[in-house]
XYZ file of C-alpha atoms in Angstrom:
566
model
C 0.000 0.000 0.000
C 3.264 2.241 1.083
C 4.051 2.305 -3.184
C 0.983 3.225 -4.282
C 1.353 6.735 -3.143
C 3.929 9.256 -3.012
C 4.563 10.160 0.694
C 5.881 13.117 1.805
C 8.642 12.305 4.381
C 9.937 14.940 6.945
C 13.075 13.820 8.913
C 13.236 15.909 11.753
C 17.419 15.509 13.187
C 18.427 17.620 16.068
C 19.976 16.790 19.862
C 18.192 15.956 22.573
C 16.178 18.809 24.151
C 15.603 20.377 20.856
C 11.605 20.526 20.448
C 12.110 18.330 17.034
C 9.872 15.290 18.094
C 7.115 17.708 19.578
C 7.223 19.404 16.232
C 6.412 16.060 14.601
C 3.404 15.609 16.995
C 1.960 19.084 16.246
C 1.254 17.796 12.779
C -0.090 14.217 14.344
C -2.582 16.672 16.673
C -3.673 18.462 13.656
C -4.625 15.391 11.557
C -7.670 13.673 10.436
C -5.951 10.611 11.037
C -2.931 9.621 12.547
C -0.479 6.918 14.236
C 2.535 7.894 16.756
C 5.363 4.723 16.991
C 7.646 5.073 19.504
C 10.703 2.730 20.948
C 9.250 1.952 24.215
C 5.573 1.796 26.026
C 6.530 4.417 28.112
C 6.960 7.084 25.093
C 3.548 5.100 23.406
C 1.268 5.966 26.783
C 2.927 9.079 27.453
C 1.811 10.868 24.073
C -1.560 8.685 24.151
C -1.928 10.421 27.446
C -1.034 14.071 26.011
C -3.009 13.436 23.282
C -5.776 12.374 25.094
C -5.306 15.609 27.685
C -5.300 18.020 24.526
C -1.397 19.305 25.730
C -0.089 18.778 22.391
C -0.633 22.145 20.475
C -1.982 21.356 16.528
C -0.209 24.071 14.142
C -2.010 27.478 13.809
C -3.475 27.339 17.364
C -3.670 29.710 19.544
C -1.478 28.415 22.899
C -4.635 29.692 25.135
C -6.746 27.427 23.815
C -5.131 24.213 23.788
C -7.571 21.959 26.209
C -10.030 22.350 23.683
C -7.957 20.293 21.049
C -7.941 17.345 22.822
C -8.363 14.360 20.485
C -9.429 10.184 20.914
C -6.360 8.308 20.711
C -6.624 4.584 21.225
C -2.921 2.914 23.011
C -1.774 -0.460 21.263
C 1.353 -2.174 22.240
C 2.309 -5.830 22.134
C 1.400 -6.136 25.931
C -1.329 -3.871 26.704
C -4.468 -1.772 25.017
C -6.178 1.045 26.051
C -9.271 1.540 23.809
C -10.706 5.021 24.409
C -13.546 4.996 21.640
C -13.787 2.714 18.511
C -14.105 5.640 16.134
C -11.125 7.227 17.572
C -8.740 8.509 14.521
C -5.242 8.945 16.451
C -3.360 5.727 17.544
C -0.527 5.909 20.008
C 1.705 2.870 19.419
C 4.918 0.971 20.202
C 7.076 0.457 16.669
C 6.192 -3.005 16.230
C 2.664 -2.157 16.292
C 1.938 -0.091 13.645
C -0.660 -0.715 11.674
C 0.680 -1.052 7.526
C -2.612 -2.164 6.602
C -4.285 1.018 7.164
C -4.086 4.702 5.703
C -2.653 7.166 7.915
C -3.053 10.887 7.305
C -0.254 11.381 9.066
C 2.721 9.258 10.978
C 5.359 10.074 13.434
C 8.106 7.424 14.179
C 10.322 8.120 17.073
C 14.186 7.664 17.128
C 14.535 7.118 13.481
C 18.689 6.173 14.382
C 17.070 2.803 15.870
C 16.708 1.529 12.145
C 20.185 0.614 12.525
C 19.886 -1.106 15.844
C 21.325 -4.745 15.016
C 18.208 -6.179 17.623
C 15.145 -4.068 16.935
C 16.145 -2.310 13.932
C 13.713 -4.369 11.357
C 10.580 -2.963 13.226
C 11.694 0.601 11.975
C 12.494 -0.514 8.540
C 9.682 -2.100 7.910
C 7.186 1.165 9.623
C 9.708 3.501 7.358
C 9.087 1.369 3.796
C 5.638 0.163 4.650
C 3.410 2.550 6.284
C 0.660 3.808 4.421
C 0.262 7.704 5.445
C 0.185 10.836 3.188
C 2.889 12.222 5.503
C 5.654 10.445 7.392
C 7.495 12.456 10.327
C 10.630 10.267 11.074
C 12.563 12.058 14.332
C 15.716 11.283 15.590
C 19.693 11.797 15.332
C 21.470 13.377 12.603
C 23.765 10.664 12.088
C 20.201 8.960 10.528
C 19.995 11.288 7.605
C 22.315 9.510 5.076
C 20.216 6.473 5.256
C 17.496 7.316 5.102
C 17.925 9.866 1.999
C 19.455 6.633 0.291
C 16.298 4.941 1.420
C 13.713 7.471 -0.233
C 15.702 7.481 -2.965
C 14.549 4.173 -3.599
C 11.202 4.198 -2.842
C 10.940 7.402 -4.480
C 8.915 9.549 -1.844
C 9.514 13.568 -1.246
C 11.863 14.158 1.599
C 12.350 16.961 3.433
C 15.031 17.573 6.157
C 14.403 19.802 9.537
C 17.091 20.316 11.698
C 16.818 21.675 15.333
C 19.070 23.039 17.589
C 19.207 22.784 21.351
C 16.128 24.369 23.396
C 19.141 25.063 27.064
C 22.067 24.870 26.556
C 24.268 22.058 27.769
C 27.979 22.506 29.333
C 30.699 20.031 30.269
C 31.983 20.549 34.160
C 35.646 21.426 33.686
C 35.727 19.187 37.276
C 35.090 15.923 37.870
C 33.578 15.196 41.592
C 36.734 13.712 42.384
C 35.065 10.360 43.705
C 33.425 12.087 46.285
C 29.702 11.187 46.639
C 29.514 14.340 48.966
C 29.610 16.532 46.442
C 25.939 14.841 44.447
C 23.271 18.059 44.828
C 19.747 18.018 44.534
C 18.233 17.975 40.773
C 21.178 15.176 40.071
C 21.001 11.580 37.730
C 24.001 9.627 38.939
C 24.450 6.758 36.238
C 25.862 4.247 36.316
C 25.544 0.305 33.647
C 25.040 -2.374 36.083
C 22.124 -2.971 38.182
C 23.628 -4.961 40.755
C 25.577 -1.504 41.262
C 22.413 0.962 41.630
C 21.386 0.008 45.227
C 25.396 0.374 46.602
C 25.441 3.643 44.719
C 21.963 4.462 46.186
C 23.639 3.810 49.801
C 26.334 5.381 49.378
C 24.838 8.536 47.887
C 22.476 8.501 50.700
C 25.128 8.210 53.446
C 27.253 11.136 52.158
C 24.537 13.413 51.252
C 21.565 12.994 53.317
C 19.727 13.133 50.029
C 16.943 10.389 49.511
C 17.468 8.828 46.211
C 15.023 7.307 43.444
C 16.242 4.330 41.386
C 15.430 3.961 37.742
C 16.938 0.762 35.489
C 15.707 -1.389 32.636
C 14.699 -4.687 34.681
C 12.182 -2.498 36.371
C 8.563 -2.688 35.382
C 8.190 0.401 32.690
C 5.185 1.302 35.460
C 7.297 1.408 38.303
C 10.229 3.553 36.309
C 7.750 6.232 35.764
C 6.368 6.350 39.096
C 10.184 6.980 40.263
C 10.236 9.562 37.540
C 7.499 11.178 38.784
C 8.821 10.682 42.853
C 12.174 12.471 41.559
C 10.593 15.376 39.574
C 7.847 16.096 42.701
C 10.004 18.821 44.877
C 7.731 17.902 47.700
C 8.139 14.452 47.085
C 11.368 14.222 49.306
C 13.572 12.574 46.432
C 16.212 15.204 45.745
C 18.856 12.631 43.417
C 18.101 9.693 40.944
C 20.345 7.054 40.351
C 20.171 5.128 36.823
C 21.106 3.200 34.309
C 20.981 3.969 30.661
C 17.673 3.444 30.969
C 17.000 7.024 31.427
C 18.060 7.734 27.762
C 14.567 7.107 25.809
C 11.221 7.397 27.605
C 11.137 9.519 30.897
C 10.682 12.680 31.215
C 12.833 13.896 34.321
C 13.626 17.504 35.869
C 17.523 16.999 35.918
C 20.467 19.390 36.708
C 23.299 17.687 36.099
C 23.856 14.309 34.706
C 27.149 12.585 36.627
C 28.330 9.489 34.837
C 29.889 7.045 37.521
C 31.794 5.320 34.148
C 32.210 5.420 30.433
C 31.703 2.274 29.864
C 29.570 -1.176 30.168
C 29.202 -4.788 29.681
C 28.024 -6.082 26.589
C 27.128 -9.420 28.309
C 30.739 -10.519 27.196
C 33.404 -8.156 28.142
C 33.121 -4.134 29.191
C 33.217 -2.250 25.734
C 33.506 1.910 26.213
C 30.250 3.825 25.374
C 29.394 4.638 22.006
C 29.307 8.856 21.260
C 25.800 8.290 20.569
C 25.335 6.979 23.703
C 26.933 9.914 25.843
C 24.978 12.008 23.763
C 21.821 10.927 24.304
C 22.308 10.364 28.329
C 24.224 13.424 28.838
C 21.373 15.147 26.865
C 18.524 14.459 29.347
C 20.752 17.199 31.607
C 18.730 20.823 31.838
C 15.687 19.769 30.220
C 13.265 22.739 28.537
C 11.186 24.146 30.960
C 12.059 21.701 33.470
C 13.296 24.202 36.254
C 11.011 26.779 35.922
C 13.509 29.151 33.665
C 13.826 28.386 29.509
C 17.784 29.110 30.170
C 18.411 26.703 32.324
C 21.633 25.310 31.870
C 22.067 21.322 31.617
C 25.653 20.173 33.252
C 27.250 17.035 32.047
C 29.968 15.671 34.250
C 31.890 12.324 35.888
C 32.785 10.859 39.419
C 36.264 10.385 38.495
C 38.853 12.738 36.686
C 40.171 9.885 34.352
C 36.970 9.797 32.519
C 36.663 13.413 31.958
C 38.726 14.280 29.150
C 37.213 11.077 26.938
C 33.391 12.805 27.805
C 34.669 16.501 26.463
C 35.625 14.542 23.663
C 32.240 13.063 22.970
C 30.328 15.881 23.162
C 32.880 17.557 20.365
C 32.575 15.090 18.157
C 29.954 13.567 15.356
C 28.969 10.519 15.263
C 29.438 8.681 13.222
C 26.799 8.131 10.079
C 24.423 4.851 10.013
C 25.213 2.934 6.850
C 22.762 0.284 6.544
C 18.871 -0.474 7.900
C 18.345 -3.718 9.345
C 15.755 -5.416 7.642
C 13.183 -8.206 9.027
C 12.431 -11.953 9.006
C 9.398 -12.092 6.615
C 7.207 -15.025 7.411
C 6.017 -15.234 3.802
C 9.581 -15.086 2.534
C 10.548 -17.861 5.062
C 7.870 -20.198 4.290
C 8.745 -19.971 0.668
C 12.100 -21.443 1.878
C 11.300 -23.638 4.223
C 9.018 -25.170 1.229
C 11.875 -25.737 -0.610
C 13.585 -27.765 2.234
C 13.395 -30.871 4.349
C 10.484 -30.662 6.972
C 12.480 -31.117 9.511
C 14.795 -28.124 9.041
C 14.235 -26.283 12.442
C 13.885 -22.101 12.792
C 17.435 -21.862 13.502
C 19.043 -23.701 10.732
C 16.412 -21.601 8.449
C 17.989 -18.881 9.768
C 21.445 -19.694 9.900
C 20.864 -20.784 5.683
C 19.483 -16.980 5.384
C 22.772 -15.894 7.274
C 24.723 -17.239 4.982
C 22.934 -17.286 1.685
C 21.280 -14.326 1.946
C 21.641 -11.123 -0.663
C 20.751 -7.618 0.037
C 21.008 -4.316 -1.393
C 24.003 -1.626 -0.249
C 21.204 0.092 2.138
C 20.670 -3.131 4.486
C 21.471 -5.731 6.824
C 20.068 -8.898 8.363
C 19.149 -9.029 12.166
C 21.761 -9.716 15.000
C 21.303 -13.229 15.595
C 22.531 -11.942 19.317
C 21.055 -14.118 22.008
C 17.983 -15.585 20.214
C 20.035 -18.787 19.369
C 18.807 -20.534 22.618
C 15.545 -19.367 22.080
C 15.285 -20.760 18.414
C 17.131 -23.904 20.250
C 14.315 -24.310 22.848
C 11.533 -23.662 19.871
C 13.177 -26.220 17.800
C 13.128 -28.634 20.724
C 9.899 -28.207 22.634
C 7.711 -26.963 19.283
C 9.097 -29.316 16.765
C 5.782 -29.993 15.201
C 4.491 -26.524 15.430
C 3.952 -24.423 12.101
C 6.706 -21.731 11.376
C 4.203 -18.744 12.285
C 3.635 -20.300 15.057
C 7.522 -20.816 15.795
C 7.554 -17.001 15.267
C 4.892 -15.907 17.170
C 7.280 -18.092 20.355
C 10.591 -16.676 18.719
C 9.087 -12.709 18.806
C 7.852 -13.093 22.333
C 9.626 -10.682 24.629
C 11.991 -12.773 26.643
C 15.411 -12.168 28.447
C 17.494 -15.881 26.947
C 19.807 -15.109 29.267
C 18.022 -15.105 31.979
C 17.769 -18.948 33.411
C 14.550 -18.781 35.530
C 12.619 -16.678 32.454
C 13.938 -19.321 30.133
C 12.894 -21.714 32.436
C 8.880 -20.342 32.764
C 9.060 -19.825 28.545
C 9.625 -23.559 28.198
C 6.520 -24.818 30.178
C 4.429 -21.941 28.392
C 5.695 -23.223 24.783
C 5.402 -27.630 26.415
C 1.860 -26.683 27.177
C 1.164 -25.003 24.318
C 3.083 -27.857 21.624
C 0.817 -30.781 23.524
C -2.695 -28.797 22.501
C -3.546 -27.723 26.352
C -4.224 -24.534 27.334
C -1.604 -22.995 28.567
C -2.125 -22.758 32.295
C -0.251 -19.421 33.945
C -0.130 -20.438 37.223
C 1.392 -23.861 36.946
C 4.081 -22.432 34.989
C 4.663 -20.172 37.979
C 4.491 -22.551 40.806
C 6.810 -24.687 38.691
C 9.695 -21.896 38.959
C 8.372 -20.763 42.181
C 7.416 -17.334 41.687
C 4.746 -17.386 42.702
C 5.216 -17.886 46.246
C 7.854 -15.166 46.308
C 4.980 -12.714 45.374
C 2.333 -14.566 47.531
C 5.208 -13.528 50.534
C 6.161 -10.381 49.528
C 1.931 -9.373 49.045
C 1.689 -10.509 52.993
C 4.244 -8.233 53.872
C 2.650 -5.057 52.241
C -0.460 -6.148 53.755
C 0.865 -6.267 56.965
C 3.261 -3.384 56.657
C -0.134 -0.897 55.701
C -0.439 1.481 58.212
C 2.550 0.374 60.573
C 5.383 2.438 59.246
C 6.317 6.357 58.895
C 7.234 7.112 55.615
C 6.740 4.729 53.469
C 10.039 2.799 55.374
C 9.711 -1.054 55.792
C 9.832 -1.574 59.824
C 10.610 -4.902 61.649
C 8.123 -7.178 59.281
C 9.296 -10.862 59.806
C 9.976 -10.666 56.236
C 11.602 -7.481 56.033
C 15.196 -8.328 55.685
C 14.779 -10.175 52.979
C 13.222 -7.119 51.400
C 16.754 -5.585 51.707
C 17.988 -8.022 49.371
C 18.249 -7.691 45.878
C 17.790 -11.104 45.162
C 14.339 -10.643 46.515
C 13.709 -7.704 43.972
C 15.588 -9.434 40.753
C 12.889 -12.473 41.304
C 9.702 -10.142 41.746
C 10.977 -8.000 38.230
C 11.783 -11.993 36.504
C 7.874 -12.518 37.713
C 7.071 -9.294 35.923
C 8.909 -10.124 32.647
C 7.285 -13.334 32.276
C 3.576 -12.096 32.781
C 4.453 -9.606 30.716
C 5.520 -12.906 28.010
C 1.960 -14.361 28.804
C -0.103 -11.025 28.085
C 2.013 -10.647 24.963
C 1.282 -14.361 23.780
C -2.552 -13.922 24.643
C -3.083 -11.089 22.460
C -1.607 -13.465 20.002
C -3.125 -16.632 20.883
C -5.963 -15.728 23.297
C -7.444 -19.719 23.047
C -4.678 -21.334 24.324
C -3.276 -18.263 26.320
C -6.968 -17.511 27.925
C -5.326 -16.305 31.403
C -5.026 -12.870 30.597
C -7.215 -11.763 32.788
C -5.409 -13.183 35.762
C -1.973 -12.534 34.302
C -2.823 -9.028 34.741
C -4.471 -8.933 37.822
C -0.570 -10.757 38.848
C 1.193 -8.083 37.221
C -0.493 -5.178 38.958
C 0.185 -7.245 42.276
C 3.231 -7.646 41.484
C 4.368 -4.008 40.834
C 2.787 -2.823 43.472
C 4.905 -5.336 45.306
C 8.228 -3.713 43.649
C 7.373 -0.592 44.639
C 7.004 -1.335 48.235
C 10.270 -3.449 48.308
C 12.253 0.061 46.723
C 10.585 2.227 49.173
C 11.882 0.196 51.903
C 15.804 0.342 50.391
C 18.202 2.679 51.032
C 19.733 4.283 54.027
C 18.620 4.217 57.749
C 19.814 8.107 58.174
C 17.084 9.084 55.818
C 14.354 10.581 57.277
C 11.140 9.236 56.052
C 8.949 12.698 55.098
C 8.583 11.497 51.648
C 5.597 11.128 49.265
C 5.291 7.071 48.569
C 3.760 5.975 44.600
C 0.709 5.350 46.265
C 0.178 9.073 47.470
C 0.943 10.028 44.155
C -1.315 7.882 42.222
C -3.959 9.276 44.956
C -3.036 12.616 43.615
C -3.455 11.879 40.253
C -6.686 10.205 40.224
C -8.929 12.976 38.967
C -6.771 12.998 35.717
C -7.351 9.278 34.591
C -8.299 8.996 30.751
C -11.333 6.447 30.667
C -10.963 3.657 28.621
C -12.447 0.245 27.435
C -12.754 -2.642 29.860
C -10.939 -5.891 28.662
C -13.671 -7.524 27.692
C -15.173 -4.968 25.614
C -12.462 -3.828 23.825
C -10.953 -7.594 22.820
C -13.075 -7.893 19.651
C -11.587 -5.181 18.080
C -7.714 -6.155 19.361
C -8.132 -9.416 17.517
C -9.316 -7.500 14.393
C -6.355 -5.078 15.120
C -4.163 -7.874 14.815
C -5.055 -9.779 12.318
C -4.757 -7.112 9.864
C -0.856 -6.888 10.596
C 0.216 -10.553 10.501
């Protein structure tokens, strides 16, 4: 449908902080119809939300005015829907979501540079050659504009470039803090790239500075690192610092100061390999955010612990990085099937894709997939699902899972055993199997007895308490998370033999609510307890909920949804 029109493609390039992705949205607010994809459900709910709220300006508005332009905008991501109205014309969405089968009157797709991405780049390829919209807003670095010029070339749309420049400007500390945590203020993001560090750090920083600190990291629930967004931006919340990983780059918004990097570098899951310039960019971007402080010229500070790493930081920030070359394209199921006709029936998923590996021909513009850690998860598909069709094999192989991760592994297999013997797949077997589910059961009785027992929001004297301390206790509740998160994401896919979904997300609420309590009993016991908890905030927010469908009313139209995009 994408070649049967000439788009018109605007690539808006500029650094962080530079107003070019709410540009983009401006024309999504002033469509007829529209989609917004974004890397991450975070970015999907927050501009479903703003959307929603009317807070996104349309061009030629008047500013005064802008409540009255809110519009219906329906949420769809591969784990959860939100379906205001079923004539709503705006769809907020994660990448992988987007609807190709549909005309769009306009569509915005969010960190264009992530074509490139060796994991997840194929989503973005295939939204940037396939969606069907009169205009295409793609937003992102500038090191994306080479590519993507060679790519329009070839499909033969209009493209036009906008660049942006920085809304604050953004400095480099000439000092390091000389490895003194004494010396963190208020308003600062210590990061750091391991989260077996963030809780020492969070300690430590506490013990120097008196400061309370928030905690934000990628194994966290995407709920629960927006609720410690919103603790660390709330001055009356009692959070003054945030410590994080790289997580902070893409999908919260957060009132920072000064960004202090605790290292330049971090493990690739085989050795420690130095940050990429793109990388320091984008992190040490998130410093002095627009209107964040109260005053459009606040200044964003970028800085290090330690001395050493100073002078390769200056460096990044003076230099450009480097170009992307090539767009990573996906595994088409029609394209695979065609091979797989053409082979033995038992040729498993990863020997197909190992012959594609190595027989495969593309143009100049592209490249296939990272094979990455998906190996063992082809390995287990192969194994477990040997008789299963090849979409199906994909459907298991596309599922959101961490392969390196034993006990997640572990949980996937009895989901996909289940599933290959014809049964319905039952979610709490799986989870009593790995024994999950009493570490949530435990963890629930705790909060329940905690409730109304402590000052603060601080964890006292519960028999289970000190093993709330330990982050072995929190690394199994987020594992829980991840692999509801697996059986939603399967359901929406295969709601007959997933047909827990229901429960799965009654479990996942239960269990965040658990995380949340475990991280607002960590950190140091100098720190006086005056601060807001989520649950305060939540109750502050609850006249601003968007309404939305109920679950069983709004399934229908999911399943429609979906099968229009497979």
């Amino acid at each position: 449908m994408a070649r049967a029109r000439t788009r018109k493609v605007y690539l808006h390039v500029g650094p962080t902080n530079s107003g070019k992705t709410y540009n983009a949205l401006r024309a999504l607010a002033s469509a007829t119809s529209g989609v917004y994809a974004g890397p991450l459900r975070l970015l999907a709910h927050e501009v479903w939300e703003r959307l929603n709220r009317g807070s996104i300006r349309p061009h030629d508005a008047d500013p005064s005015t802008a409540s009255l332009y809110a519009r219906e905008c329906n949420l769809v991501t591969g784990e959860e829907q939100r379906i205001v109205s079923m004539d709503a014309q705006l769809t907020s969405c994660t990448v992988e979501m987007v609807n190709l089968f549909k005309h769009w009157n306009v569509c915005v797709i969010d960190e264009i540079q992530m074509i490139a991405d060796p994991q997840r780049g194929s989503s973005w390829t295939a939204a940037v050659l396939g969606v069907c919209a009169d205009e295409l807003h793609l937003c992102g670095e500038e090191a994306a504009v080479p590519l993507i010029e060679a790519l329009m070339k070839e499909t033969g749309d209009e493209l036009i470039v906008k660049r942006y420049d920085r809304l604050t400007p953004l400095e480099v500390a000439t000092t390091s803090l000389e490895g003194r945590w004494d010396r963190i203020e208020k308003g600062d993001c210590v990061v750091t790239f391991s989260r077996r560090s963030i809780f020492e750090l969070k300690r430590q920083v506490e013990l120097a500075t008196g400061l309370r600190c928030a905690v934000a990291y990628g194994r966290l629930p995407p709920e629960t690192r927006s609720e410690q967004a919103a603790l660390f931006n709330d001055r009356t919340s009692g959070y003054d610092v945030i410590v994080a990983t790289d997580a902070i780059g893409m999908g919260l918004n957060l009132k920072i100061k000064r960004i202090v990097f605790v290292q330049l570098s971090k493990h690739n899951g085989l050795r420690e390999v130095p940050l990429s310039l793109s990388q320091i960019k984008q992190i040490g971007g998130r410093a002095g955010r627009f209107g964040d402080h109260g005053d459009a010229s606040s200044t964003g500070i970028v800085t290090c612990l330690h001395k050493s790493d100073l002078p390769m930081l200056t460096k990044a920030f003076e230099a450009q990085a480097p170009m992307l070359s090539k767009a990573v394209v996906p595994f088409h199921l029609v394209i695979l099937t065609r091979i797989a006709q053409l082979l033995p029936e038992n040729f498993g998923l990863q020997q197909l894709t190992s012959l594609l590996y190595i027989a495969g021909r593309l143009g100049p513009n592209y490249s296939l997939p990272s094979d990455g850690n998906s190996w063992r998860g082809m390995d287990v598909i192969d194994t477990l699902g040997r008789d299963l069709r090849l979409a199906e094999k994909m459907q298991f192989a596309a599922c959101p899972t961490s392969w390196r991760s034993d006990l997640e592994v572990e949980v996937f297999e009895t989901y996909l055993r289940q599933f290959a013997s014809g049964e319905a797949v039952d979610l709490k077997e799986a989870l009593t199997e790995s024994h999950l589910l009493s570490t949530l059961e435990s963890v629930t009785q705790a909060r329940i007895e905690h409730r109304g027992t402590s000052s603060g929001g601080r964890i006292l004297g519960s028999a289970f308490g000190y093993k709330l301390q330990n982050s072995e206790t929190l690394a199994t509740m987020e594992t829980l998370h991840k692999v509801l998160i697996s059986y939603i994401w399967l359901a929406f896919r295969m709601p007959v033999s997933f047909h827990q979904q229901p429960e799965a997300i009654r479990l996942k609420e239960e269990t965040e609510a658990g995380i949340e309590f475990i991280l607002e009993g960590i950190g140091s016991s100098r720190i006086r307890r005056t601060s807001k908890t989520v649950s305060q905030l939540r109750t502050e927010s609850r006249d601003r909920k968007i309404q939305y469908m109920p679950h069983k009313e709004k399934l229908p139209l999911i399943l429609k949804r979906l099968s229009a995009t497979t």
